Amino acid sequence: MDEIVIGNDRFEVFLEEKTIQKRIKELAAELHKEYRDRTPIFVGILNGAFPFLSDLVKNYDGLCEIEFMKLSSYGDAKISSGNVTIVKELEIDVTGEHLIIVEDIVDTGLSVKYIEGLLEKHKPASVCVVSLLLKPDSLKYNVKIDYIGFLIPSKFVIGYGLDYEQKYRNLRSIYALK
Ligand code: IMP
């Protein structure tokens, strides 16, 4: 599929499946180098991070655990509402644990800032953030993203976990609004 048409919006292929998969292998190897002597907990942020988390841990060649958190989403809009609330908290005690937060995309940075604030209370031994995508020109909050798949322009993107009105998360490639 080269193009997706949704109403008056046209999306074109932006990152192909094989490009995404190649980069994820590299990220998994980098993470393993850092965490090989520890058993990190990958914390996927639902809903968008599920395919990335899945491919990342399948390529992570070491002991690890997997947990999920869920934040309220943008709603059905293409721009950030500026509000974020927790919908699903971590259900395990992460005191003294090494956490790897897994995000699909960092836009303004609000979600990551919010998650870091929540996790701080649980006193983990360490927290790092890995995001498949980062829109540097959209950042509004001071967040450090430790591992980044791709830096992308501030375009709306869908596919590979990223939604448009909750749909299109199942696309294998990532498409950008023309
Ligand atoms: P932030 O809190 O502004 O950094 O936004 C992060 C969240 O907004 C991501 O986890 C996505 O759910 C959503 N988001 C941001 N940009 C896009 C996009 O281009 N397409 C789909 N969802 C997006």
Coordinates of C-alpha atoms and ligand atoms in Angstrom, one line a residue:
M1 CA 0.0 0.0 0.0
D2 CA 1.7 3.3 -1.1
E3 CA -1.1 5.6 -0.2
I4 CA -4.0 5.7 2.3
V5 CA -6.9 8.0 1.8
I6 CA -9.1 8.9 4.8
G7 CA -11.8 11.3 4.0
N8 CA -10.0 14.4 2.6
D9 CA -6.6 13.3 4.1
R10 CA -4.0 11.5 2.1
F11 CA -1.2 9.6 3.8
E12 CA 1.9 8.4 2.0
V13 CA 4.5 5.8 3.1
F14 CA 7.0 7.4 5.4
L15 CA 8.9 4.5 7.0
E16 CA 8.7 1.1 5.5
E17 CA 8.4 -2.0 7.5
K18 CA 11.9 -3.2 6.7
T19 CA 13.4 0.2 7.7
I20 CA 11.5 0.0 11.0
Q21 CA 12.5 -3.5 11.7
K22 CA 16.2 -2.9 10.9
R23 CA 16.3 0.1 13.4
I24 CA 14.5 -1.9 16.1
K25 CA 17.2 -4.6 15.9
E26 CA 19.8 -1.9 16.4
L27 CA 17.9 -0.4 19.4
A28 CA 17.5 -3.9 21.0
A29 CA 21.2 -4.5 20.6
E30 CA 22.1 -1.1 22.2
L31 CA 19.8 -1.8 25.1
H32 CA 21.2 -5.3 25.6
K33 CA 24.7 -3.9 25.7
E34 CA 23.6 -1.5 28.5
Y35 CA 21.4 -3.9 30.5
R36 CA 23.1 -7.3 29.9
D37 CA 24.0 -7.5 33.7
R38 CA 20.5 -6.5 34.8
T39 CA 17.0 -7.7 34.3
P40 CA 15.1 -4.6 33.1
I41 CA 11.4 -4.2 33.0
F42 CA 10.1 -2.9 29.7
V43 CA 7.1 -0.7 30.4
G44 CA 5.0 -0.3 27.2
I45 CA 2.7 2.7 27.0
L46 CA -0.6 1.6 25.6
N47 CA -2.1 1.7 23.1
G48 CA 0.4 2.9 20.6
A49 CA 3.6 1.2 21.8
F50 CA 2.3 -2.4 21.5
P51 CA 3.9 -3.4 18.1
F52 CA 7.1 -1.6 18.9
L53 CA 7.4 -3.2 22.3
S54 CA 6.7 -6.6 20.9
D55 CA 9.3 -6.3 18.2
L56 CA 11.8 -4.7 20.5
V57 CA 11.6 -7.5 23.1
K58 CA 11.7 -10.2 20.5
N59 CA 15.0 -8.8 19.4
Y60 CA 16.3 -8.3 22.9
D61 CA 18.6 -11.1 23.6
G62 CA 18.5 -11.3 27.4
L63 CA 16.4 -11.6 30.5
C64 CA 13.7 -9.0 30.9
E65 CA 10.1 -8.5 32.1
I66 CA 7.2 -6.8 30.4
E67 CA 4.6 -4.5 31.9
F68 CA 2.1 -2.0 30.6
M69 CA 0.7 1.4 31.6
K70 CA -2.0 3.3 29.8
L71 CA -2.6 7.0 29.5
S72 CA -5.6 8.8 28.2
S73 CA -5.1 9.5 24.5
Y74 CA -5.4 12.6 22.4
G75 CA -9.1 11.7 22.0
D76 CA -9.9 11.5 18.3
A77 CA -8.0 14.7 17.3
K78 CA -4.7 15.0 15.4
I79 CA -3.3 17.5 17.9
S80 CA -2.4 17.2 21.5
S81 CA -5.1 18.2 23.9
G82 CA -2.4 19.1 26.5
N83 CA -4.2 16.9 29.0
V84 CA -3.0 13.5 30.1
T85 CA -4.3 11.2 32.8
I86 CA -3.5 7.7 33.9
V87 CA -5.9 5.0 32.9
K88 CA -3.9 1.9 33.9
E89 CA -1.2 2.1 36.5
L90 CA 1.6 -0.4 36.9
E91 CA 0.4 -3.4 38.9
I92 CA 3.7 -4.5 40.3
D93 CA 6.1 -3.1 42.8
V94 CA 9.0 -1.6 40.8
T95 CA 11.0 -0.3 43.8
G96 CA 14.7 -0.9 43.0
E97 CA 13.9 -2.1 39.5
H98 CA 15.4 -0.9 36.2
L99 CA 12.7 0.4 34.0
I100 CA 12.7 1.0 30.3
I101 CA 9.7 3.1 29.2
V102 CA 8.7 2.2 25.7
E103 CA 6.8 4.9 23.7
D104 CA 5.6 4.9 20.1
I105 CA 6.2 8.6 19.6
V106 CA 7.2 11.7 21.6
D107 CA 5.5 14.8 20.3
T108 CA 5.3 17.6 22.9
G109 CA 6.9 15.3 25.6
L110 CA 4.0 15.7 28.0
S111 CA 3.2 12.0 28.2
V112 CA 6.8 11.1 29.0
K113 CA 7.1 13.9 31.6
Y114 CA 3.9 12.7 33.2
I115 CA 5.0 9.0 33.3
E116 CA 8.4 9.9 34.8
G117 CA 6.6 11.8 37.5
L118 CA 4.4 8.9 38.3
L119 CA 7.3 6.4 38.4
E120 CA 9.5 8.5 40.6
K121 CA 7.1 7.8 43.5
H122 CA 7.8 4.1 43.2
K123 CA 11.5 4.6 43.7
P124 CA 12.9 2.5 40.8
A125 CA 16.7 2.0 40.6
S126 CA 16.8 3.6 37.2
V127 CA 14.4 4.8 34.4
C128 CA 15.3 5.3 30.8
V129 CA 13.0 6.1 27.8
V130 CA 13.0 4.5 24.4
S131 CA 10.8 6.0 21.7
L132 CA 10.4 4.7 18.2
L133 CA 9.7 8.3 16.9
L134 CA 10.5 11.7 18.1
K135 CA 9.3 15.0 16.6
P136 CA 12.1 17.4 17.8
D137 CA 10.3 20.5 16.5
S138 CA 7.2 19.7 18.6
L139 CA 8.9 19.3 21.9
K140 CA 7.5 21.6 24.6
Y141 CA 8.6 19.8 27.8
N142 CA 12.1 19.2 29.0
V143 CA 12.4 15.4 28.6
K144 CA 15.4 13.2 27.9
I145 CA 14.7 10.4 25.4
D146 CA 17.6 8.0 25.9
Y147 CA 17.0 5.8 22.8
I148 CA 15.3 7.2 19.6
G149 CA 14.4 5.1 16.6
F150 CA 13.8 8.0 14.2
L151 CA 13.8 11.8 14.4
I152 CA 10.9 12.9 12.2
P153 CA 9.3 16.2 11.1
S154 CA 6.2 17.5 12.9
K155 CA 3.8 15.6 10.6
F156 CA 0.9 13.5 11.7
V157 CA 1.8 9.8 11.3
I158 CA -0.2 6.6 11.4
G159 CA 0.5 2.9 11.4
Y160 CA 2.6 0.5 13.4
G161 CA 0.7 1.3 16.6
L162 CA -0.1 4.9 15.8
D163 CA -3.7 5.6 15.2
Y164 CA -6.1 7.9 13.4
E165 CA -9.3 7.9 15.4
Q166 CA -8.2 4.6 17.0
K167 CA -7.8 2.9 13.6
Y168 CA -4.8 2.0 11.3
R169 CA -2.7 0.8 14.3
N170 CA -2.3 -2.5 12.5
L171 CA -0.4 -1.2 9.4
R172 CA 3.1 -2.6 9.1
S173 CA 4.6 0.6 7.8
I174 CA 4.3 4.2 9.0
Y175 CA 2.4 6.7 6.8
A176 CA 2.6 10.5 7.1
L177 CA -0.1 13.0 6.3
K178 CA 0.7 14.7 3.0
Ligands
IMP1 P1 3.0 13.9 23.7 O1 2.5 13.6 25.1 O2 2.6 15.2 23.1 O3 4.5 13.7 23.6 O4 2.3 12.8 22.7 C1 2.6 11.5 22.8 C2 1.4 10.7 22.4 O5 0.5 11.4 21.5 C3 1.8 9.4 21.7 O6 2.0 8.3 22.6 C4 0.7 9.2 20.7 O7 -0.3 8.4 21.3 C5 0.1 10.6 20.4 N1 0.7 11.1 19.1 C6 1.6 12.1 19.0 N2 1.8 12.4 17.7 C7 1.1 11.5 17.0 C8 1.0 11.2 15.6 O8 1.6 11.8 14.7 N3 0.2 10.2 15.2 C9 -0.5 9.4 16.1 N4 -0.4 9.7 17.5 C10 0.4 10.7 17.9

